[in-house]
């Protein structure tokens, strides 16, 4: 798993757009970007938060307002360690309203393990799909780590050479605190508005086209590098010729870019203007109010030590849509860049496998201490919610639905439902004792044990006798139980609904 490499490449690409790559105030921004994209190890700490801004007079339902307040109250703080390409650990705390949730994530080449406060053991997510455990991923036609590194460096170098600077960018020498130490650094401040997108893209294309030899060489390298991988996805003759004649293919790609690149951007911009004629309220999306801002701190050797970024998305203005914008803020401090770093380990010997398809909501709940914040949060956010719809037979007994499970029945005004089907739909464990004509049910959420017997109005719940108004019935090999009783036992609400196309029982567990 090339997790760190992918994240750093994404960050570098974002910074190319945000800061451009030309020298500013004596600082070689492009060189700093190259160094950032080729980091092998580091320690970092940072924070992340999202804020949803709502129009002052917006009308929102209580549930909508609660969701917005929940998101706006959330903040995540982390300390990360990158040991190498495959080994990364993250320790942190998520603050959600009045709750605090600590977590520890460990990523290696085989899996991601997550431990949170209140869990009895970590949870692991294997990177190898079920059934492929014995398959060696190294045999797959993917780029080797060495080739990936080389291409990443070439990718960044190529765009560093051509990316324009945004309208707002400056450099200032300053003193900044990083990991509680004061450092003398240069602060690169840049702002990029969505309204600059088309001009910035045209500037990039013009610079790329002007560098004919360099661009053709880069395109040829791209085709050659990804050739074998491309062939595994498409083994057609056309793809084979494209790869075999990489120089010709690169020349053709360059010619298309030269003839059509700027025109394509012009066309997209015109389409956007045409859209705004019909939907003027969408204008904020590509206005200066949708923007990225960054304060990027580098030392005299152009090593990155700190990053503060802000991403604002201005949303379409509509009286029926209360949210005006979304703001994302992130901060990160770095140390021990390209120095020996060891990840924080995690014992996964008793871990829960997240890909286990047999895990029920109750299994997940029981994996956490019942007094823990995460257990309470799961219940509050409806983690255990589930519903079931059961179609009733028409009054004349006509059956045209074609369902492959037993239908509910009504006798003398009393509704009976198929026990196993209903109970297992809510993840309960059901066992049938044929000799005793007895059914044992264990509720998935509460672990309540219910024992019922065919033709008996006496039941047991956790060993205590309970009287039933109607006895369970055995009909054509299926045990039917009174709807009211089974709903109560499984802690679900039942109601009847009449629709144009039929009558239904709705069972809902919140």
PDB file of C-alpha atoms in Angstrom, residues 386-391 405 418 421-426 493 495 504-509:
ATOM      1  CA  UNK A 386     -33.225  -1.516  10.687  1.00  0.00           C
ATOM      2  CA  UNK A 387     -36.612  -2.023   9.090  1.00  0.00           C
ATOM      3  CA  UNK A 388     -38.543  -4.786   7.367  1.00  0.00           C
ATOM      4  CA  UNK A 389     -41.558  -4.668   5.085  1.00  0.00           C
ATOM      5  CA  UNK A 390     -43.940  -7.638   4.971  1.00  0.00           C
ATOM      6  CA  UNK A 391     -46.680  -7.751   2.294  1.00  0.00           C
ATOM      7  CA  UNK A 405     -40.574 -16.486   1.949  1.00  0.00           C
ATOM      8  CA  UNK A 418     -43.139 -16.109  10.140  1.00  0.00           C
ATOM      9  CA  UNK A 421     -37.757 -14.825   8.722  1.00  0.00           C
ATOM     10  CA  UNK A 422     -38.623 -11.836  10.901  1.00  0.00           C
ATOM     11  CA  UNK A 423     -36.187 -12.629  13.721  1.00  0.00           C
ATOM     12  CA  UNK A 424     -33.228 -13.276  11.395  1.00  0.00           C
ATOM     13  CA  UNK A 425     -34.036 -10.105   9.436  1.00  0.00           C
ATOM     14  CA  UNK A 426     -33.199  -8.289  12.680  1.00  0.00           C
ATOM     15  CA  UNK A 493     -42.308  -1.024  16.293  1.00  0.00           C
ATOM     16  CA  UNK A 495     -47.596  -0.642  11.968  1.00  0.00           C
ATOM     17  CA  UNK A 504     -48.002  -4.072   4.247  1.00  0.00           C
ATOM     18  CA  UNK A 505     -46.670  -4.519   7.756  1.00  0.00           C
ATOM     19  CA  UNK A 506     -43.764  -2.206   8.528  1.00  0.00           C
ATOM     20  CA  UNK A 507     -41.352  -3.268  11.286  1.00  0.00           C
ATOM     21  CA  UNK A 508     -38.892  -0.621  12.402  1.00  0.00           C
ATOM     22  CA  UNK A 509     -36.037  -0.770  14.937  1.00  0.00           C
TER      23      UNK A 509
END
